mmCIF file of C-alpha atoms in Angstrom:
data_model
loop_
_atom_site.group_PDB
_atom_site.id
_atom_site.type_symbol
_atom_site.label_atom_id
_atom_site.label_comp_id
_atom_site.label_asym_id
_atom_site.label_seq_id
_atom_site.Cartn_x
_atom_site.Cartn_y
_atom_site.Cartn_z
ATOM 1 C CA UNK A 1 -56.501 89.010 19.825
ATOM 2 C CA UNK A 2 -60.250 88.803 20.496
ATOM 3 C CA UNK A 3 -60.266 92.449 21.628
ATOM 4 C CA UNK A 4 -58.628 93.506 18.339
ATOM 5 C CA UNK A 5 -61.149 91.527 16.284
ATOM 6 C CA UNK A 6 -64.049 92.897 18.359
ATOM 7 C CA UNK A 7 -62.763 96.466 17.811
ATOM 8 C CA UNK A 8 -62.443 95.953 14.117
ATOM 9 C CA UNK A 9 -65.962 94.435 13.948
ATOM 10 C CA UNK A 10 -67.391 97.334 16.010
ATOM 11 C CA UNK A 11 -65.573 99.888 13.804
ATOM 12 C CA UNK A 12 -66.839 98.294 10.665
ATOM 13 C CA UNK A 13 -70.315 98.208 12.034
ATOM 14 C CA UNK A 14 -70.171 101.931 12.920
ATOM 15 C CA UNK A 15 -68.810 102.783 9.568
ATOM 16 C CA UNK A 16 -71.513 100.776 7.836
ATOM 17 C CA UNK A 17 -74.305 102.423 9.909
ATOM 18 C CA UNK A 18 -72.761 105.805 9.123
ATOM 19 C CA UNK A 19 -72.743 105.103 5.410
ATOM 20 C CA UNK A 20 -76.247 103.839 5.525
ATOM 21 C CA UNK A 21 -77.392 106.950 7.417
ATOM 22 C CA UNK A 22 -75.679 109.245 4.894
ATOM 23 C CA UNK A 23 -77.228 107.243 2.006
ATOM 24 C CA UNK A 24 -80.692 107.476 3.576
ATOM 25 C CA UNK A 25 -80.455 111.190 4.213
ATOM 26 C CA UNK A 26 -78.717 112.202 1.042
ATOM 27 C CA UNK A 27 -80.124 109.774 -1.567
ATOM 28 C CA UNK A 28 -82.951 107.566 -0.467
ATOM 29 C CA UNK A 29 -85.064 110.242 1.247
ATOM 30 C CA UNK A 30 -84.959 112.718 -1.609
ATOM 31 C CA UNK A 31 -85.637 110.012 -4.153
ATOM 32 C CA UNK A 32 -88.665 108.781 -2.057
ATOM 33 C CA UNK A 33 -89.905 112.473 -1.969
ATOM 34 C CA UNK A 34 -89.435 112.824 -5.749
ATOM 35 C CA UNK A 35 -91.321 109.515 -6.277
ATOM 36 C CA UNK A 36 -94.175 110.651 -4.135
ATOM 37 C CA UNK A 37 -94.433 113.944 -6.068
ATOM 38 C CA UNK A 38 -94.232 112.099 -9.373
ATOM 39 C CA UNK A 39 -96.935 109.671 -8.280
ATOM 40 C CA UNK A 40 -99.115 112.545 -7.286
ATOM 41 C CA UNK A 41 -98.634 114.097 -10.707
ATOM 42 C CA UNK A 42 -99.324 110.944 -12.682
ATOM 43 C CA UNK A 43 -103.115 111.722 -13.239
ATOM 44 C CA UNK A 44 -102.225 115.164 -14.709
ATOM 45 C CA UNK A 45 -99.544 113.562 -16.910
ATOM 46 C CA UNK A 46 -101.920 110.853 -18.170
ATOM 47 C CA UNK A 47 -104.507 113.561 -18.888
ATOM 48 C CA UNK A 48 -101.931 115.582 -20.847
ATOM 49 C CA UNK A 49 -100.854 112.472 -22.821
ATOM 50 C CA UNK A 50 -104.504 111.846 -23.675
ATOM 51 C CA UNK A 51 -105.016 115.394 -24.933
ATOM 52 C CA UNK A 52 -101.784 115.292 -26.936
ATOM 53 C CA UNK A 53 -102.903 111.961 -28.569
ATOM 54 C CA UNK A 54 -106.311 113.552 -29.458
ATOM 55 C CA UNK A 55 -104.532 116.606 -30.937
ATOM 56 C CA UNK A 56 -102.247 114.488 -33.075
ATOM 57 C CA UNK A 57 -105.150 112.379 -34.312
ATOM 58 C CA UNK A 58 -107.165 115.511 -35.155
ATOM 59 C CA UNK A 59 -104.168 117.055 -36.966
ATOM 60 C CA UNK A 60 -103.609 113.825 -38.924
ATOM 61 C CA UNK A 61 -107.271 113.828 -40.062
ATOM 62 C CA UNK A 62 -107.056 117.479 -41.016
ATOM 63 C CA UNK A 63 -103.873 117.076 -43.131
ATOM 64 C CA UNK A 64 -104.671 113.728 -44.675
ATOM 65 C CA UNK A 65 -105.775 115.376 -47.870
ATOM 66 C CA UNK A 66 -102.536 117.303 -48.531
ATOM 67 C CA UNK A 67 -100.317 114.517 -50.026
ATOM 68 C CA UNK A 68 -103.103 113.244 -52.319
ATOM 69 C CA UNK A 69 -103.843 116.797 -53.520
ATOM 70 C CA UNK A 70 -100.077 117.441 -54.223
ATOM 71 C CA UNK A 71 -99.804 114.162 -56.191
ATOM 72 C CA UNK A 72 -102.909 115.021 -58.215
ATOM 73 C CA UNK A 73 -101.906 118.591 -58.999
ATOM 74 C CA UNK A 74 -98.274 117.655 -59.802
ATOM 75 C CA UNK A 75 -99.372 114.861 -62.127
ATOM 76 C CA UNK A 76 -102.028 116.913 -63.790
ATOM 77 C CA UNK A 77 -99.737 119.929 -64.470
ATOM 78 C CA UNK A 78 -96.564 117.902 -65.144
ATOM 79 C CA UNK A 79 -96.046 119.500 -68.647
ATOM 80 C CA UNK A 80 -96.282 122.996 -67.236
ATOM 81 C CA UNK A 81 -94.018 122.153 -64.364
ATOM 82 C CA UNK A 82 -91.352 120.662 -66.671
ATOM 83 C CA UNK A 83 -91.545 123.768 -68.792
ATOM 84 C CA UNK A 84 -90.997 126.031 -65.843
ATOM 85 C CA UNK A 85 -94.432 127.663 -66.132
ATOM 86 C CA UNK A 86 -95.908 126.177 -62.951
ATOM 87 C CA UNK A 87 -94.941 124.732 -59.585
ATOM 88 C CA UNK A 88 -96.734 122.892 -56.771
ATOM 89 C CA UNK A 89 -95.641 123.215 -53.185
ATOM 90 C CA UNK A 90 -96.863 123.214 -49.598
ATOM 91 C CA UNK A 91 -96.667 125.842 -46.901
ATOM 92 C CA UNK A 92 -97.904 124.704 -43.435
ATOM 93 C CA UNK A 93 -101.236 122.976 -43.997
ATOM 94 C CA UNK A 94 -101.807 124.648 -47.434
ATOM 95 C CA UNK A 95 -101.146 123.502 -50.966
ATOM 96 C CA UNK A 96 -99.997 126.261 -53.260
ATOM 97 C CA UNK A 97 -99.914 126.355 -57.084
ATOM 98 C CA UNK A 98 -97.922 129.076 -58.733
ATOM 99 C CA UNK A 99 -98.390 129.701 -62.479
ATOM 100 C CA UNK A 100 -96.489 132.182 -64.693
ATOM 101 C CA UNK A 101 -98.756 135.019 -65.980
ATOM 102 C CA UNK A 102 -97.599 134.250 -69.528
ATOM 103 C CA UNK A 103 -99.221 130.807 -69.339
ATOM 104 C CA UNK A 104 -102.641 132.284 -68.673
ATOM 105 C CA UNK A 105 -102.966 136.042 -69.598
ATOM 106 C CA UNK A 106 -102.000 138.448 -72.341
ATOM 107 C CA UNK A 107 -99.438 140.903 -71.288
ATOM 108 C CA UNK A 108 -100.854 143.903 -69.382
ATOM 109 C CA UNK A 109 -104.334 142.543 -69.653
ATOM 110 C CA UNK A 110 -106.805 140.223 -67.841
ATOM 111 C CA UNK A 111 -107.827 138.535 -71.103
ATOM 112 C CA UNK A 112 -106.769 134.954 -71.407
ATOM 113 C CA UNK A 113 -104.037 134.187 -73.936
ATOM 114 C CA UNK A 114 -104.474 131.866 -76.906
ATOM 115 C CA UNK A 115 -102.215 129.229 -75.317
ATOM 116 C CA UNK A 116 -104.270 129.121 -72.079
ATOM 117 C CA UNK A 117 -107.330 126.961 -72.887
ATOM 118 C CA UNK A 118 -105.512 123.627 -72.293
ATOM 119 C CA UNK A 119 -104.167 124.757 -68.905
ATOM 120 C CA UNK A 120 -107.537 126.258 -67.939
ATOM 121 C CA UNK A 121 -109.223 122.904 -68.604
ATOM 122 C CA UNK A 122 -106.622 121.199 -66.437
ATOM 123 C CA UNK A 123 -107.258 123.621 -63.630
ATOM 124 C CA UNK A 124 -110.998 123.045 -63.777
ATOM 125 C CA UNK A 125 -110.500 119.278 -63.681
ATOM 126 C CA UNK A 126 -108.058 119.405 -60.751
ATOM 127 C CA UNK A 127 -110.050 121.934 -58.709
ATOM 128 C CA UNK A 128 -113.238 119.816 -59.146
ATOM 129 C CA UNK A 129 -111.418 116.707 -57.940
ATOM 130 C CA UNK A 130 -112.112 114.733 -54.790
ATOM 131 C CA UNK A 131 -108.635 115.617 -53.448
ATOM 132 C CA UNK A 132 -109.663 119.215 -52.847
ATOM 133 C CA UNK A 133 -113.386 118.860 -52.330
ATOM 134 C CA UNK A 134 -114.675 120.909 -49.418
ATOM 135 C CA UNK A 135 -111.522 123.096 -49.332
ATOM 136 C CA UNK A 136 -111.257 126.883 -49.718
ATOM 137 C CA UNK A 137 -109.531 127.888 -53.001
ATOM 138 C CA UNK A 138 -107.935 131.344 -53.014
ATOM 139 C CA UNK A 139 -107.237 132.756 -56.477
ATOM 140 C CA UNK A 140 -104.699 135.478 -56.329
ATOM 141 C CA UNK A 141 -102.517 137.442 -58.869
ATOM 142 C CA UNK A 142 -99.555 139.648 -58.816
ATOM 143 C CA UNK A 143 -98.240 141.649 -61.653
ATOM 144 C CA UNK A 144 -96.707 145.052 -62.650
ATOM 145 C CA UNK A 145 -98.504 148.336 -63.420
ATOM 146 C CA UNK A 146 -99.364 149.045 -67.053
ATOM 147 C CA UNK A 147 -98.464 152.556 -68.354
ATOM 148 C CA UNK A 148 -100.803 154.575 -70.477
ATOM 149 C CA UNK A 149 -100.637 153.726 -74.241
ATOM 150 C CA UNK A 150 -101.563 155.591 -77.391
ATOM 151 C CA UNK A 151 -102.584 159.227 -77.774
ATOM 152 C CA UNK A 152 -105.716 161.296 -78.212
ATOM 153 C CA UNK A 153 -108.972 159.507 -78.279
ATOM 154 C CA UNK A 154 -107.333 156.095 -78.752
ATOM 155 C CA UNK A 155 -105.297 156.520 -75.636
ATOM 156 C CA UNK A 156 -105.572 153.596 -73.213
ATOM 157 C CA UNK A 157 -105.313 154.836 -69.639
ATOM 158 C CA UNK A 158 -102.713 153.454 -67.193
ATOM 159 C CA UNK A 159 -103.739 150.678 -64.838
ATOM 160 C CA UNK A 160 -102.176 150.087 -61.430
ATOM 161 C CA UNK A 161 -100.743 146.662 -60.489
ATOM 162 C CA UNK A 162 -103.385 145.747 -57.840
ATOM 163 C CA UNK A 163 -106.280 146.639 -60.086
ATOM 164 C CA UNK A 164 -104.999 144.497 -62.903
ATOM 165 C CA UNK A 165 -104.288 141.664 -60.438
ATOM 166 C CA UNK A 166 -107.849 141.911 -59.081
ATOM 167 C CA UNK A 167 -109.281 141.873 -62.698
ATOM 168 C CA UNK A 168 -107.234 138.716 -63.467
ATOM 169 C CA UNK A 169 -108.410 136.944 -60.323
ATOM 170 C CA UNK A 170 -112.046 137.753 -61.051
ATOM 171 C CA UNK A 171 -111.684 136.589 -64.661
ATOM 172 C CA UNK A 172 -110.197 133.198 -63.580
ATOM 173 C CA UNK A 173 -112.858 132.742 -60.863
ATOM 174 C CA UNK A 174 -115.630 133.506 -63.336
ATOM 175 C CA UNK A 175 -114.193 130.889 -65.764
ATOM 176 C CA UNK A 176 -113.893 128.313 -63.030
ATOM 177 C CA UNK A 177 -117.495 128.894 -61.802
ATOM 178 C CA UNK A 178 -118.798 128.639 -65.320
ATOM 179 C CA UNK A 179 -117.101 125.346 -65.715
ATOM 180 C CA UNK A 180 -118.403 123.601 -62.600
ATOM 181 C CA UNK A 181 -116.021 124.553 -59.798
ATOM 182 C CA UNK A 182 -118.072 125.087 -56.597
ATOM 183 C CA UNK A 183 -118.612 128.886 -56.282
ATOM 184 C CA UNK A 184 -118.704 128.884 -52.489
ATOM 185 C CA UNK A 185 -115.180 127.442 -52.306
ATOM 186 C CA UNK A 186 -113.580 130.231 -54.500
ATOM 187 C CA UNK A 187 -112.042 133.430 -52.967
ATOM 188 C CA UNK A 188 -110.484 136.254 -54.992
ATOM 189 C CA UNK A 189 -107.263 137.896 -53.855
ATOM 190 C CA UNK A 190 -105.157 140.724 -55.447
ATOM 191 C CA UNK A 191 -101.552 141.283 -54.333
ATOM 192 C CA UNK A 192 -99.463 144.378 -54.917
ATOM 193 C CA UNK A 193 -96.639 144.493 -57.389
ATOM 194 C CA UNK A 194 -94.152 144.347 -54.505
ATOM 195 C CA UNK A 195 -95.487 141.051 -53.200
ATOM 196 C CA UNK A 196 -92.933 138.273 -53.627
ATOM 197 C CA UNK A 197 -93.853 134.726 -52.441
ATOM 198 C CA UNK A 198 -90.894 133.389 -50.372
ATOM 199 C CA UNK A 199 -89.790 130.029 -51.732
ATOM 200 C CA UNK A 200 -91.393 130.362 -55.076
ATOM 201 C CA UNK A 201 -89.409 129.937 -58.201
ATOM 202 C CA UNK A 202 -92.120 131.825 -60.172
ATOM 203 C CA UNK A 203 -92.635 135.252 -58.487
ATOM 204 C CA UNK A 204 -93.449 138.956 -59.196
ATOM 205 C CA UNK A 205 -95.814 138.159 -62.104
ATOM 206 C CA UNK A 206 -97.779 135.059 -61.425
ATOM 207 C CA UNK A 207 -101.138 133.513 -60.555
ATOM 208 C CA UNK A 208 -101.287 131.907 -57.085
ATOM 209 C CA UNK A 209 -103.829 129.343 -56.149
ATOM 210 C CA UNK A 210 -103.907 128.517 -52.402
ATOM 211 C CA UNK A 211 -105.899 125.438 -51.291
ATOM 212 C CA UNK A 212 -106.603 125.263 -47.580
ATOM 213 C CA UNK A 213 -108.832 123.774 -44.980
ATOM 214 C CA UNK A 214 -111.666 126.086 -44.186
ATOM 215 C CA UNK A 215 -111.719 127.439 -40.664
ATOM 216 C CA UNK A 216 -114.038 125.777 -38.185
ATOM 217 C CA UNK A 217 -115.520 127.983 -35.446
ATOM 218 C CA UNK A 218 -116.642 125.905 -32.423
ATOM 219 C CA UNK A 219 -120.161 126.599 -31.302
ATOM 220 C CA UNK A 220 -120.273 127.580 -27.606
ATOM 221 C CA UNK A 221 -123.512 127.220 -25.968
ATOM 222 C CA UNK A 222 -124.154 130.317 -23.880
ATOM 223 C CA UNK A 223 -126.351 129.673 -20.896
ATOM 224 C CA UNK A 224 -128.599 132.672 -20.426
ATOM 225 C CA UNK A 225 -130.042 133.217 -17.011
ATOM 226 C CA UNK A 226 -133.748 133.205 -17.063
ATOM 227 C CA UNK A 227 -135.238 136.667 -16.272
ATOM 228 C CA UNK A 228 -136.530 136.943 -12.721
ATOM 229 C CA UNK A 229 -140.141 137.664 -12.201
ATOM 230 C CA UNK A 230 -140.869 141.005 -10.749
ATOM 231 C CA UNK A 231 -141.367 140.793 -7.032
ATOM 232 C CA UNK A 232 -144.934 141.696 -6.055
ATOM 233 C CA UNK A 233 -144.998 144.407 -3.546
ATOM 234 C CA UNK A 234 -147.478 143.955 -0.717
ATOM 235 C CA UNK A 235 -150.112 146.691 -0.457
ATOM 236 C CA UNK A 236 -150.491 148.257 3.049
ATOM 237 C CA UNK A 237 -153.753 147.458 4.726
ATOM 238 C CA UNK A 238 -156.252 150.302 4.680
ATOM 239 C CA UNK A 239 -156.271 152.436 7.880
ATOM 240 C CA UNK A 240 -159.253 151.693 10.137
ATOM 241 C CA UNK A 241 -161.827 154.476 10.237
#
């Protein structure tokens, strides 16, 4: 009986040692190696986390103006938005205002319409507001070409779409500058007649105002190597007479 018990105990011990060996080789050892590699890479991971945190904080600072600007523009132009003559939306880190050409200009002309003064005053007030202070303001237009009109001496020549769009952008910028919008923030843009803003309800013939953060170019200090002084050449001693 004792021999049977002893054999059973020895068998169980051998099996246990075998399982332990298999566990050590197949599981524990690889896990220990993975842990060592992970521990070695912790400094790089912590560095990457720190850089990611800084990037997120920077992005949050750079985009903090967007929601207040949208609220101000949407509130200020609520009547035009309800009438379907304007819309305010975002694209990336930009705030975009789209206005139907009928709300600002006479058909086929860069002259402002009789109904535009109230909207123009609103634009001046909004673009002078603190919400967009320090931002770049792109004024663009897209419209259709105007065919020639009339005959003889009174004939009005045709005007292509881009030229008319450029004239409209210039006229609006001139008005904004005259009424106190910072000139250095205004940029004129003219689109072709085939330009259609994706996502816009008002397209083909509209004024587009894009408000964006101006680009910042980092200043990189370039170390210039100091010019080396010319090496003096030793003069040969005069030959003895």
